[in-house]
mmCIF file of C-alpha atoms in Angstrom:
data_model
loop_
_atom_site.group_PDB
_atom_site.id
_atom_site.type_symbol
_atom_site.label_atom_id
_atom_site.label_comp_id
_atom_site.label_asym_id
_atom_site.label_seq_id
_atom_site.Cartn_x
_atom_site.Cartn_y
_atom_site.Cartn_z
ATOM 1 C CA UNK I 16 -14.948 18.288 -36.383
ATOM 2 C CA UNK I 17 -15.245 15.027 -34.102
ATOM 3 C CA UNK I 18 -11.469 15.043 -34.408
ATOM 4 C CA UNK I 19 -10.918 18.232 -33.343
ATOM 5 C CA UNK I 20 -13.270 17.678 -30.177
ATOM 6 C CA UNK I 21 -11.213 14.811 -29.179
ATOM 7 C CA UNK I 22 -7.662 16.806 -29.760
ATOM 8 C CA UNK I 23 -9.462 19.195 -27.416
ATOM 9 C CA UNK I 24 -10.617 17.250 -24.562
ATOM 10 C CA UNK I 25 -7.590 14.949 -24.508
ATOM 11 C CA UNK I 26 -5.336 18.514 -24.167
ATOM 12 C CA UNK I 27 -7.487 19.744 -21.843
ATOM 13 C CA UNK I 28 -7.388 16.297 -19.555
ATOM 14 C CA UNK I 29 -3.291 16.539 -20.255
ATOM 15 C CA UNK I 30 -3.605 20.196 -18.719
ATOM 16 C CA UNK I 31 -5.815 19.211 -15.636
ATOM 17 C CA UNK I 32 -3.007 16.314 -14.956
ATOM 18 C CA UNK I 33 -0.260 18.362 -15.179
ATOM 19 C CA UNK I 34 -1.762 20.703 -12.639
ATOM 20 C CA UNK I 35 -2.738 18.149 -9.904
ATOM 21 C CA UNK I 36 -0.263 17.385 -7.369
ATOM 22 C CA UNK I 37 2.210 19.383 -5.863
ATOM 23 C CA UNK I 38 1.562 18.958 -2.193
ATOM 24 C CA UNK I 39 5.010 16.973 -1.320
ATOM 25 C CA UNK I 40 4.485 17.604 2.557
ATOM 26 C CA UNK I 41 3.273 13.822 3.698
ATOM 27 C CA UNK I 42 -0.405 14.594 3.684
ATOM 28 C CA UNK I 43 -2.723 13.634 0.857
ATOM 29 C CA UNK I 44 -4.695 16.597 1.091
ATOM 30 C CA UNK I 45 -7.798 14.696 1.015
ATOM 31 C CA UNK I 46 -7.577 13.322 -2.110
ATOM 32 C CA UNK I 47 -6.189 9.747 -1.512
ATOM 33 C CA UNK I 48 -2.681 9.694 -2.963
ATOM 34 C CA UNK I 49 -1.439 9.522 0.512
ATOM 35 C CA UNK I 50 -2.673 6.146 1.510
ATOM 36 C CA UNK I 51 -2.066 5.042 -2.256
ATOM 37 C CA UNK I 52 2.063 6.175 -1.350
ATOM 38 C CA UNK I 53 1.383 4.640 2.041
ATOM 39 C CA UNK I 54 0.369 1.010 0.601
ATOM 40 C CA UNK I 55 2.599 1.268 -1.958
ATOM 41 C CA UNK I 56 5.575 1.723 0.899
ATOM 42 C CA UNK I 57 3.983 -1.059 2.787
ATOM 43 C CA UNK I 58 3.946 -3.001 0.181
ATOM 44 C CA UNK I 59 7.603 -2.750 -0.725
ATOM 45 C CA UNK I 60 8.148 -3.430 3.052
ATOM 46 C CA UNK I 61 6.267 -6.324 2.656
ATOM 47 C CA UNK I 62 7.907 -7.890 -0.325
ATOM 48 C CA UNK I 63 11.942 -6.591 1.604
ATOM 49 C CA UNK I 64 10.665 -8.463 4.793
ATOM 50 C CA UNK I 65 7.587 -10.743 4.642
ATOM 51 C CA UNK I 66 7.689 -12.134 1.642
ATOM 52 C CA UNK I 67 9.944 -15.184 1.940
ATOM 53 C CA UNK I 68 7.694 -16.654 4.869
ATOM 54 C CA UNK I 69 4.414 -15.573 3.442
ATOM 55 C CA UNK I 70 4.771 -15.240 0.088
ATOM 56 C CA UNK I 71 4.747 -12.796 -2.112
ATOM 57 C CA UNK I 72 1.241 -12.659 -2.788
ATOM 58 C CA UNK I 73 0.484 -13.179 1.061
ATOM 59 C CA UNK I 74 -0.568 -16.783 0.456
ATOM 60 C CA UNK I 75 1.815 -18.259 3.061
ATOM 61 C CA UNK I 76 4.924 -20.395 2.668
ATOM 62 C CA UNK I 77 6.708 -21.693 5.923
ATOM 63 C CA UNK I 78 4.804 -18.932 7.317
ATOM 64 C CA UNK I 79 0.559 -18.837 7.700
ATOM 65 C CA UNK I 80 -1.551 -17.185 4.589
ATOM 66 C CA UNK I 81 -2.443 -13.734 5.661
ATOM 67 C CA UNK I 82 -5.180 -13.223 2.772
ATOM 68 C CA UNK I 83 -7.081 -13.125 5.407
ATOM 69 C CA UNK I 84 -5.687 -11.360 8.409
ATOM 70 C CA UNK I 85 -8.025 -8.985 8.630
ATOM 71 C CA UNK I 86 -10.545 -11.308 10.173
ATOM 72 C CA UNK I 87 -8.622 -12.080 12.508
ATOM 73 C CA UNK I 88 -6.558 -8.558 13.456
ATOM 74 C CA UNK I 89 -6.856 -5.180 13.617
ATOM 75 C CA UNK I 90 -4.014 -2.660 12.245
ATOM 76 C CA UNK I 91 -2.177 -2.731 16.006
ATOM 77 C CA UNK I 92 -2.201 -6.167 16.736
ATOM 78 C CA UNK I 93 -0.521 -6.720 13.443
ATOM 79 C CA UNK I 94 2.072 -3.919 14.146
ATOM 80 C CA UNK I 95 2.614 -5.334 17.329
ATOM 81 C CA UNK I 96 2.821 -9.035 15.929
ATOM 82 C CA UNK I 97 5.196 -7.571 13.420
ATOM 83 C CA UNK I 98 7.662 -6.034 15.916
ATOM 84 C CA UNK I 99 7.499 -8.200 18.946
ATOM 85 C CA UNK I 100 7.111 -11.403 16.944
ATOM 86 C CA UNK I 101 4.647 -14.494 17.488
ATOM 87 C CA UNK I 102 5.105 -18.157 17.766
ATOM 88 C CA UNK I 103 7.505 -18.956 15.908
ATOM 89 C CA UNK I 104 7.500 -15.560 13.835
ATOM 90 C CA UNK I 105 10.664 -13.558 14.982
ATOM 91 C CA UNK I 106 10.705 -9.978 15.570
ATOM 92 C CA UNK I 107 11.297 -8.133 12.477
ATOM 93 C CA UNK I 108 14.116 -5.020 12.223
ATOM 94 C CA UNK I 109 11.634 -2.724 11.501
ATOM 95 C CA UNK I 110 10.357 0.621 12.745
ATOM 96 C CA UNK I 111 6.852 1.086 14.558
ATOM 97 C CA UNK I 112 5.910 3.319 11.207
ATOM 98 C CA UNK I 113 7.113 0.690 8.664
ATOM 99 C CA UNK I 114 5.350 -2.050 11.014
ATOM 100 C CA UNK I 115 2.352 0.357 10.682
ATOM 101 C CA UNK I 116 2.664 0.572 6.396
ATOM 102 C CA UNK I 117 2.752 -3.113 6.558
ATOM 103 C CA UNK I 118 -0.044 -3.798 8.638
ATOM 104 C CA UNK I 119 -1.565 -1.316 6.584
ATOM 105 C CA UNK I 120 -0.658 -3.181 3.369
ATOM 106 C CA UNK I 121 -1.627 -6.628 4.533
ATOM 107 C CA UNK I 122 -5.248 -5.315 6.068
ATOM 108 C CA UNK I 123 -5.545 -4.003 2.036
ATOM 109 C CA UNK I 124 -5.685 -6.871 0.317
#
């Protein structure tokens, strides 16, 4: 009987999985995924761009740790850092929304 139950409720969880989704227009349709997609993105951004100054796991390198960034800047001062530049931090060839998924990333973790 007990196995039976569990055959049950693990094809019934299989069914409510295979029906979620579906919504490919950008929005997360207030469930989340959307800024899941978005920090995933940012994250790849991060790793294509970032990465070789400040590490892969944002701890720094020739460039500062930004484990912390967040107590120090807000989501448009780190878009803005990202494509004007600081210091010695060049501009990087990215767009103002991929700027935004990164900021978005770092301000994450």
């Amino acid at each position: 009987m007990k196995k039976w139950l569990l055959i049950g409720f693990i094809s019934f969880m299989m069914i409510l999985a295979a029906c979620g989704g579906g919504d490919d227009g950008g929005a997360d349709g207030g469930n989340g995924e959307g800024n899941a997609n978005e920090t995933a993105q940012g994250e790849e951004l991060f790793q294509q761009n970032c990465a070789s100054c400040h590490g892969g796991d944002l701890t720094g390198g020739t460039g500062p740790d930004l484990t912390n960034a967040s107590d120090s800047y807000d989501q448009s001062e780190i878009v803005t850092i990202i494509t004007e530049g600081k210091g010695s931090m060049p501009a990087q060839d990215v767009s103002e929304d991929e700027a935004s998924q990164i900021a978005d990333y770092v301000l994450s973790q």
